[in-house]
């Protein structure tokens, strides 16, 4: 592949993230925390994880660290539960290694980037991809 002809993919927030960002403008911090805890995506007020990543990053850069930290705790719990479900078919020892590596990668990338990235566009696909990568590295070590 010729690197000179390779163009970077320009990422943008999908409509569901934009809608969530617009919606949170009119609610209080406590209402936002309550909405972030909704796990059923069909329930009113549900905030998709991709939008939650953008909200967390926005609050972090705006200096609303306490609110950002509260939302991070919710997002981490949801991500952990998701990765645990995705890796349910692995053996117990392998599963724990995959979960730990996937969560470490996620937390590092969440903390290091303030721009739009795949976590803000396709959150669950990224978690699955990171878990798959972690599993491949684990198998490669054996």
XYZ file of N, CA, C and O in Angstrom:
568
model
N 0.849 -1.172 0.000
C 0.000 0.000 0.000
C 0.895 1.235 0.000
O 1.847 1.344 0.751
N 0.589 2.188 -0.826
C 1.355 3.423 -0.943
C 0.912 4.393 0.144
O -0.235 4.828 0.173
N 1.839 4.738 1.049
C 1.486 5.600 2.176
C 1.118 7.008 1.744
O 0.370 7.695 2.425
N 1.641 7.475 0.621
C 1.335 8.830 0.168
C -0.126 8.977 -0.235
O -0.688 10.051 -0.162
N -0.732 7.887 -0.687
C -2.129 7.938 -1.128
C -3.106 7.565 -0.029
O -4.300 7.537 -0.259
N -2.593 7.269 1.144
C -3.447 6.885 2.252
C -3.950 8.145 2.953
O -3.159 8.970 3.394
N -5.255 8.285 3.039
C -5.836 9.436 3.724
C -6.330 9.008 5.095
O -6.863 7.919 5.265
N -6.161 9.879 6.060
C -6.669 9.593 7.404
C -8.191 9.649 7.385
O -8.789 10.477 6.703
N -8.794 8.761 8.125
C -10.245 8.746 8.227
C -10.677 9.902 9.111
O -10.177 10.057 10.228
N -11.539 10.743 8.594
C -12.048 11.860 9.391
C -13.243 11.357 10.195
O -14.264 10.971 9.644
N -13.087 11.348 11.504
C -14.144 10.844 12.369
C -15.110 11.963 12.727
O -14.723 13.125 12.837
N -16.332 11.600 12.902
C -17.349 12.549 13.342
C -18.315 11.794 14.238
O -18.419 10.572 14.183
N -18.989 12.547 15.089
C -19.946 11.914 15.980
C -21.166 11.477 15.187
O -21.750 12.268 14.453
N -21.575 10.230 15.370
C -22.805 9.777 14.706
C -24.012 10.500 15.307
O -23.929 11.056 16.410
N -25.120 10.496 14.603
C -26.305 11.243 15.071
C -26.746 10.903 16.496
O -27.161 11.785 17.238
N -26.648 9.640 16.914
C -27.091 9.294 18.263
C -26.218 9.959 19.326
O -26.700 10.303 20.402
N -24.946 10.171 19.034
C -24.071 10.869 19.975
C -24.416 12.357 20.000
O -24.521 12.956 21.070
N -24.630 12.936 18.838
C -25.002 14.359 18.757
C -26.295 14.611 19.511
O -26.406 15.584 20.278
N -27.279 13.731 19.339
C -28.563 13.891 20.054
C -28.353 13.834 21.566
O -28.925 14.623 22.318
N -27.535 12.897 22.015
C -27.269 12.780 23.458
C -26.558 14.023 23.975
O -26.886 14.525 25.059
N -25.603 14.534 23.220
C -24.889 15.745 23.633
C -25.829 16.940 23.718
O -25.733 17.761 24.635
N -26.738 17.053 22.757
C -27.731 18.143 22.785
C -28.672 17.981 23.973
O -29.031 18.952 24.636
N -29.077 16.748 24.245
C -30.041 16.476 25.314
C -29.482 16.830 26.683
O -30.193 17.377 27.527
N -28.202 16.567 26.931
C -27.651 16.812 28.265
C -27.500 18.289 28.583
O -27.316 18.653 29.738
N -27.588 19.144 27.567
C -27.440 20.581 27.804
C -28.516 21.120 28.742
O -28.284 22.074 29.456
N -29.683 20.500 28.748
C -30.791 21.017 29.536
C -31.064 20.283 30.833
O -32.128 20.462 31.426
N -30.142 19.441 31.291
C -30.412 18.681 32.508
C -29.355 18.977 33.580
O -28.264 19.442 33.279
N -29.698 18.666 34.799
C -28.786 18.895 35.924
C -27.755 17.774 36.003
O -27.891 16.721 35.368
N -26.746 17.986 36.826
C -25.704 16.972 37.023
C -26.296 15.678 37.575
O -25.930 14.579 37.145
N -27.211 15.805 38.536
C -27.824 14.605 39.126
C -28.684 13.861 38.112
O -28.710 12.629 38.102
N -29.389 14.600 37.250
C -30.171 13.947 36.203
C -29.247 13.234 35.214
O -29.566 12.144 34.739
N -28.105 13.842 34.939
C -27.131 13.227 34.045
C -26.583 11.934 34.645
O -26.486 10.916 33.962
N -26.244 11.962 35.921
C -25.746 10.756 36.601
C -26.810 9.659 36.549
O -26.503 8.496 36.255
N -28.050 10.022 36.828
C -29.136 9.034 36.789
C -29.300 8.458 35.384
O -29.467 7.243 35.215
N -29.238 9.312 34.371
C -29.373 8.847 32.985
C -28.216 7.940 32.600
O -28.405 6.932 31.905
N -27.006 8.262 33.053
C -25.825 7.459 32.720
C -25.921 6.051 33.309
O -25.303 5.119 32.795
N -26.706 5.891 34.357
C -26.850 4.587 35.004
C -27.891 3.702 34.335
O -27.982 2.514 34.647
N -28.650 4.250 33.396
C -29.655 3.456 32.678
C -28.936 2.498 31.739
O -28.134 2.917 30.910
N -29.222 1.218 31.861
C -28.546 0.210 31.037
C -29.382 -0.236 29.840
O -28.852 -0.739 28.868
N -30.689 -0.043 29.920
C -31.586 -0.466 28.841
C -31.637 0.627 27.778
O -32.174 1.709 28.008
N -31.085 0.336 26.604
C -31.024 1.347 25.559
C -32.394 1.754 25.014
O -32.511 2.765 24.325
N -33.430 1.014 25.334
C -34.774 1.357 24.885
C -35.501 2.261 25.878
O -36.603 2.713 25.608
N -34.881 2.490 27.028
C -35.488 3.329 28.054
C -35.217 4.802 27.786
O -34.150 5.177 27.315
N -36.184 5.630 28.106
C -36.026 7.067 27.933
C -34.876 7.585 28.794
O -34.750 7.222 29.958
N -34.030 8.413 28.210
C -32.913 8.990 28.937
C -31.620 8.215 28.820
O -30.580 8.668 29.295
N -31.652 7.045 28.172
C -30.446 6.241 28.003
C -29.376 7.042 27.260
O -29.652 7.678 26.248
N -28.145 7.023 27.774
C -27.021 7.696 27.114
C -26.096 6.615 26.572
O -25.535 5.832 27.344
N -25.915 6.558 25.256
C -25.021 5.556 24.683
C -23.597 5.736 25.206
O -23.157 6.871 25.439
N -22.868 4.640 25.405
C -21.494 4.751 25.918
C -20.607 5.655 25.070
O -19.757 6.359 25.604
N -20.783 5.639 23.752
C -19.977 6.510 22.890
C -20.199 7.977 23.247
O -19.258 8.772 23.288
N -21.438 8.342 23.531
C -21.744 9.721 23.936
C -21.188 10.000 25.328
O -20.709 11.104 25.608
N -21.241 9.007 26.181
C -20.722 9.173 27.545
C -19.214 9.441 27.524
O -18.711 10.258 28.302
N -18.496 8.809 26.604
C -17.063 9.083 26.457
C -16.852 10.555 26.127
O -16.018 11.229 26.726
N -17.616 11.088 25.168
C -17.479 12.499 24.790
C -17.831 13.411 25.960
O -17.152 14.397 26.223
N -18.889 13.077 26.698
C -19.314 13.893 27.844
C -18.220 13.907 28.908
O -17.875 14.969 29.439
N -17.661 12.758 29.210
C -16.593 12.653 30.207
C -15.405 13.501 29.793
O -14.868 14.273 30.587
N -15.009 13.386 28.551
C -13.867 14.157 28.066
C -14.159 15.656 28.073
O -13.295 16.465 28.411
N -15.364 16.024 27.712
C -15.730 17.441 27.714
C -15.674 18.009 29.128
O -15.115 19.081 29.349
N -16.228 17.279 30.077
C -16.211 17.756 31.457
C -14.786 17.817 32.008
O -14.449 18.714 32.766
N -13.969 16.864 31.606
C -12.578 16.866 32.062
C -11.849 18.113 31.558
O -11.147 18.780 32.305
N -12.023 18.438 30.280
C -11.348 19.616 29.727
C -11.971 20.918 30.218
O -11.293 21.936 30.272
N -13.258 20.885 30.589
C -13.928 22.080 31.115
C -13.671 22.292 32.601
O -14.168 23.248 33.183
N -12.955 21.375 33.232
C -12.638 21.517 34.645
C -13.692 20.969 35.593
O -13.614 21.178 36.799
N -14.665 20.244 35.065
C -15.691 19.624 35.911
C -15.239 18.208 36.263
O -15.854 17.218 35.885
N -14.148 18.138 37.013
C -13.496 16.848 37.264
C -14.322 15.915 38.128
O -14.332 14.702 37.904
N -15.022 16.448 39.121
C -15.824 15.582 39.990
C -16.925 14.891 39.196
O -17.138 13.681 39.327
N -17.617 15.644 38.355
C -18.676 15.062 37.537
C -18.085 14.078 36.526
O -18.631 12.994 36.317
N -16.966 14.438 35.932
C -16.291 13.539 34.996
C -15.929 12.230 35.684
O -16.157 11.145 35.138
N -15.387 12.307 36.896
C -15.001 11.104 37.637
C -16.200 10.228 37.971
O -16.119 8.992 37.901
N -17.310 10.851 38.331
C -18.516 10.061 38.644
C -19.005 9.325 37.402
O -19.417 8.162 37.477
N -18.947 9.991 36.263
C -19.384 9.360 35.017
C -18.404 8.278 34.571
O -18.816 7.247 34.047
N -17.113 8.502 34.795
C -16.111 7.488 34.451
C -16.380 6.208 35.231
O -16.296 5.103 34.675
N -16.711 6.331 36.505
C -16.982 5.145 37.320
C -18.137 4.334 36.733
O -18.078 3.097 36.674
N -19.168 5.016 36.278
C -20.321 4.335 35.666
C -19.906 3.677 34.358
O -20.229 2.509 34.091
N -19.169 4.411 33.531
C -18.734 3.877 32.244
C -17.808 2.669 32.420
O -17.926 1.678 31.696
N -16.913 2.721 33.386
C -16.005 1.603 33.636
C -16.791 0.356 34.037
O -16.522 -0.746 33.546
N -17.759 0.533 34.905
C -18.584 -0.603 35.331
C -19.312 -1.220 34.145
O -19.319 -2.446 33.973
N -19.895 -0.377 33.308
C -20.620 -0.877 32.140
C -19.676 -1.563 31.153
O -20.002 -2.616 30.598
N -18.497 -0.974 30.936
C -17.523 -1.563 30.017
C -17.029 -2.906 30.553
O -16.915 -3.879 29.805
N -16.761 -2.962 31.844
C -16.293 -4.203 32.465
C -17.343 -5.307 32.286
O -17.010 -6.433 31.893
N -18.604 -4.975 32.563
C -19.680 -5.960 32.399
C -19.775 -6.437 30.954
O -19.962 -7.630 30.685
N -19.618 -5.515 30.004
C -19.704 -5.856 28.590
C -18.554 -6.784 28.186
O -18.764 -7.813 27.540
N -17.331 -6.426 28.569
C -16.164 -7.246 28.218
C -16.271 -8.617 28.873
O -15.922 -9.630 28.276
N -16.793 -8.665 30.063
C -16.989 -9.945 30.754
C -17.965 -10.832 29.964
O -17.729 -12.031 29.802
N -19.043 -10.237 29.453
C -20.005 -11.006 28.641
C -19.371 -11.462 27.332
O -19.563 -12.599 26.911
N -18.612 -10.576 26.686
C -17.980 -10.902 25.406
C -16.985 -12.046 25.563
O -16.853 -12.888 24.678
N -16.300 -12.094 26.689
C -15.262 -13.114 26.890
C -15.762 -14.302 27.713
O -14.960 -15.100 28.193
N -17.064 -14.455 27.834
C -17.641 -15.507 28.676
C -17.243 -16.911 28.227
O -17.161 -17.824 29.035
N -16.947 -17.114 26.945
C -16.608 -18.438 26.448
C -15.168 -18.853 26.697
O -14.813 -19.996 26.466
N -14.345 -17.940 27.170
C -12.940 -18.260 27.432
C -12.822 -19.018 28.738
O -13.677 -18.940 29.604
N -11.699 -19.709 28.903
C -11.437 -20.354 30.182
C -11.229 -19.281 31.239
O -10.810 -18.169 30.930
N -11.502 -19.614 32.492
C -11.510 -18.622 33.570
C -10.224 -17.805 33.640
O -10.261 -16.582 33.666
N -9.075 -18.441 33.642
C -7.808 -17.713 33.721
C -7.593 -16.804 32.531
O -7.174 -15.655 32.670
N -7.879 -17.325 31.331
C -7.747 -16.523 30.118
C -8.723 -15.356 30.129
O -8.373 -14.240 29.743
N -9.940 -15.619 30.563
C -10.967 -14.573 30.590
C -10.513 -13.411 31.456
O -10.625 -12.251 31.056
N -9.992 -13.696 32.636
C -9.562 -12.619 33.533
C -8.412 -11.825 32.934
O -8.363 -10.601 33.054
N -7.477 -12.521 32.254
C -6.367 -11.827 31.598
C -6.872 -10.922 30.478
O -6.419 -9.782 30.329
N -7.811 -11.426 29.680
C -8.371 -10.644 28.573
C -9.122 -9.427 29.112
O -8.967 -8.309 28.604
N -9.915 -9.632 30.141
C -10.668 -8.511 30.729
C -9.712 -7.460 31.262
O -9.875 -6.266 30.993
N -8.695 -7.892 31.986
C -7.749 -6.947 32.577
C -7.017 -6.149 31.493
O -6.914 -4.928 31.578
N -6.521 -6.820 30.464
C -5.797 -6.121 29.405
C -6.715 -5.194 28.618
O -6.340 -4.068 28.282
N -7.925 -5.646 28.332
C -8.882 -4.824 27.592
C -9.237 -3.571 28.376
O -9.246 -2.458 27.825
N -9.502 -3.717 29.657
C -9.866 -2.563 30.477
C -8.689 -1.601 30.618
O -8.875 -0.387 30.604
N -7.485 -2.131 30.735
C -6.301 -1.268 30.829
C -6.149 -0.436 29.555
O -5.888 0.762 29.607
N -6.318 -1.081 28.410
C -6.238 -0.374 27.135
C -7.310 0.697 27.052
O -7.036 1.842 26.677
N -8.527 0.331 27.405
C -9.635 1.285 27.366
C -9.374 2.488 28.253
O -9.508 3.634 27.832
N -8.965 2.251 29.486
C -8.747 3.348 30.428
C -7.603 4.250 29.982
O -7.684 5.475 30.109
N -6.563 3.659 29.439
C -5.436 4.452 28.939
C -5.880 5.350 27.799
O -5.591 6.552 27.780
N -6.612 4.784 26.848
C -7.054 5.569 25.694
C -8.087 6.614 26.085
O -8.105 7.710 25.523
N -8.940 6.302 27.034
C -9.919 7.275 27.510
C -9.212 8.472 28.129
O -9.577 9.618 27.889
N -8.173 8.209 28.900
C -7.461 9.277 29.605
C -6.557 10.095 28.695
O -6.373 11.285 28.913
N -5.985 9.472 27.688
C -4.967 10.145 26.885
C -5.514 10.973 25.738
O -4.796 11.800 25.183
N -6.734 10.761 25.339
C -7.237 11.425 24.145
C -8.434 12.312 24.481
O -9.346 11.879 25.181
N -8.409 13.527 23.968
C -9.564 14.418 24.133
C -10.280 14.669 22.820
O -11.316 15.313 22.785
N -9.727 14.203 21.715
C -10.356 14.385 20.414
C -11.302 13.246 20.100
O -11.400 12.266 20.832
N -11.988 13.370 18.990
C -12.897 12.302 18.566
C -12.062 11.096 18.160
O -11.118 11.204 17.397
N -12.395 9.955 18.700
C -11.756 8.711 18.317
C -12.835 7.636 18.223
O -14.020 7.910 18.393
N -12.402 6.410 17.970
C -13.380 5.333 17.771
C -14.201 5.040 19.015
O -15.303 4.507 18.919
N -13.693 5.379 20.198
C -14.474 5.172 21.414
C -15.725 6.042 21.390
O -16.742 5.695 21.976
N -15.666 7.172 20.708
C -16.813 8.076 20.634
C -17.703 7.793 19.433
O -18.732 8.428 19.258
N -17.297 6.876 18.598
C -18.065 6.563 17.398
C -18.663 5.162 17.484
O -19.852 4.970 17.230
N -17.846 4.205 17.869
C -18.295 2.802 17.922
C -17.752 2.144 19.186
O -16.856 1.298 19.117
N -18.265 2.514 20.312
C -17.749 2.094 21.611
C -17.700 0.578 21.775
O -16.658 0.010 22.085
N -18.824 -0.097 21.579
C -18.861 -1.543 21.805
C -17.999 -2.299 20.791
O -17.368 -3.294 21.131
N -17.957 -1.820 19.559
C -17.083 -2.465 18.572
C -15.626 -2.354 19.015
O -14.853 -3.294 18.875
N -15.253 -1.205 19.571
C -13.881 -1.026 20.054
C -13.577 -1.952 21.229
O -12.494 -2.517 21.304
N -14.515 -2.098 22.146
C -14.295 -3.019 23.265
C -14.105 -4.451 22.769
O -13.215 -5.162 23.223
N -14.956 -4.870 21.823
C -14.825 -6.220 21.261
C -13.477 -6.377 20.566
O -12.803 -7.395 20.715
N -13.079 -5.358 19.803
C -11.803 -5.415 19.093
C -10.640 -5.499 20.076
O -9.714 -6.278 19.894
N -10.683 -4.702 21.130
C -9.596 -4.729 22.112
C -9.545 -6.069 22.842
O -8.473 -6.590 23.126
N -10.718 -6.636 23.149
C -10.755 -7.953 23.790
C -10.193 -9.020 22.849
O -9.448 -9.911 23.270
N -10.526 -8.929 21.580
C -10.013 -9.868 20.593
C -8.496 -9.750 20.479
O -7.785 -10.762 20.423
N -7.998 -8.523 20.446
C -6.545 -8.302 20.396
C -5.864 -8.878 21.638
O -4.808 -9.505 21.547
N -6.464 -8.643 22.796
C -5.891 -9.151 24.049
C -5.859 -10.674 24.038
O -4.870 -11.289 24.451
N -6.924 -11.290 23.551
C -6.983 -12.743 23.481
C -5.919 -13.288 22.523
O -5.230 -14.261 22.829
N -5.759 -12.633 21.380
C -4.750 -13.068 20.417
C -3.348 -12.981 21.013
O -2.521 -13.882 20.812
N -3.051 -11.908 21.764
C -1.749 -11.791 22.408
C -1.571 -12.879 23.479
O -0.505 -13.457 23.612
N -2.633 -13.164 24.206
C -2.582 -14.187 25.237
C -2.292 -15.555 24.625
O -1.424 -16.293 25.091
N -2.986 -15.894 23.564
C -2.783 -17.171 22.880
C -1.382 -17.225 22.286
O -0.713 -18.258 22.319
N -0.893 -16.105 21.775
C 0.442 -16.041 21.185
C 1.531 -16.297 22.216
O 2.606 -16.795 21.876
N 1.266 -15.952 23.467
C 2.259 -16.166 24.527
C 2.341 -17.629 24.944
O 3.324 -18.060 25.519
N 1.276 -18.396 24.690
C 1.255 -19.808 25.137
C 1.994 -20.671 24.154
O 1.845 -20.885 23.107
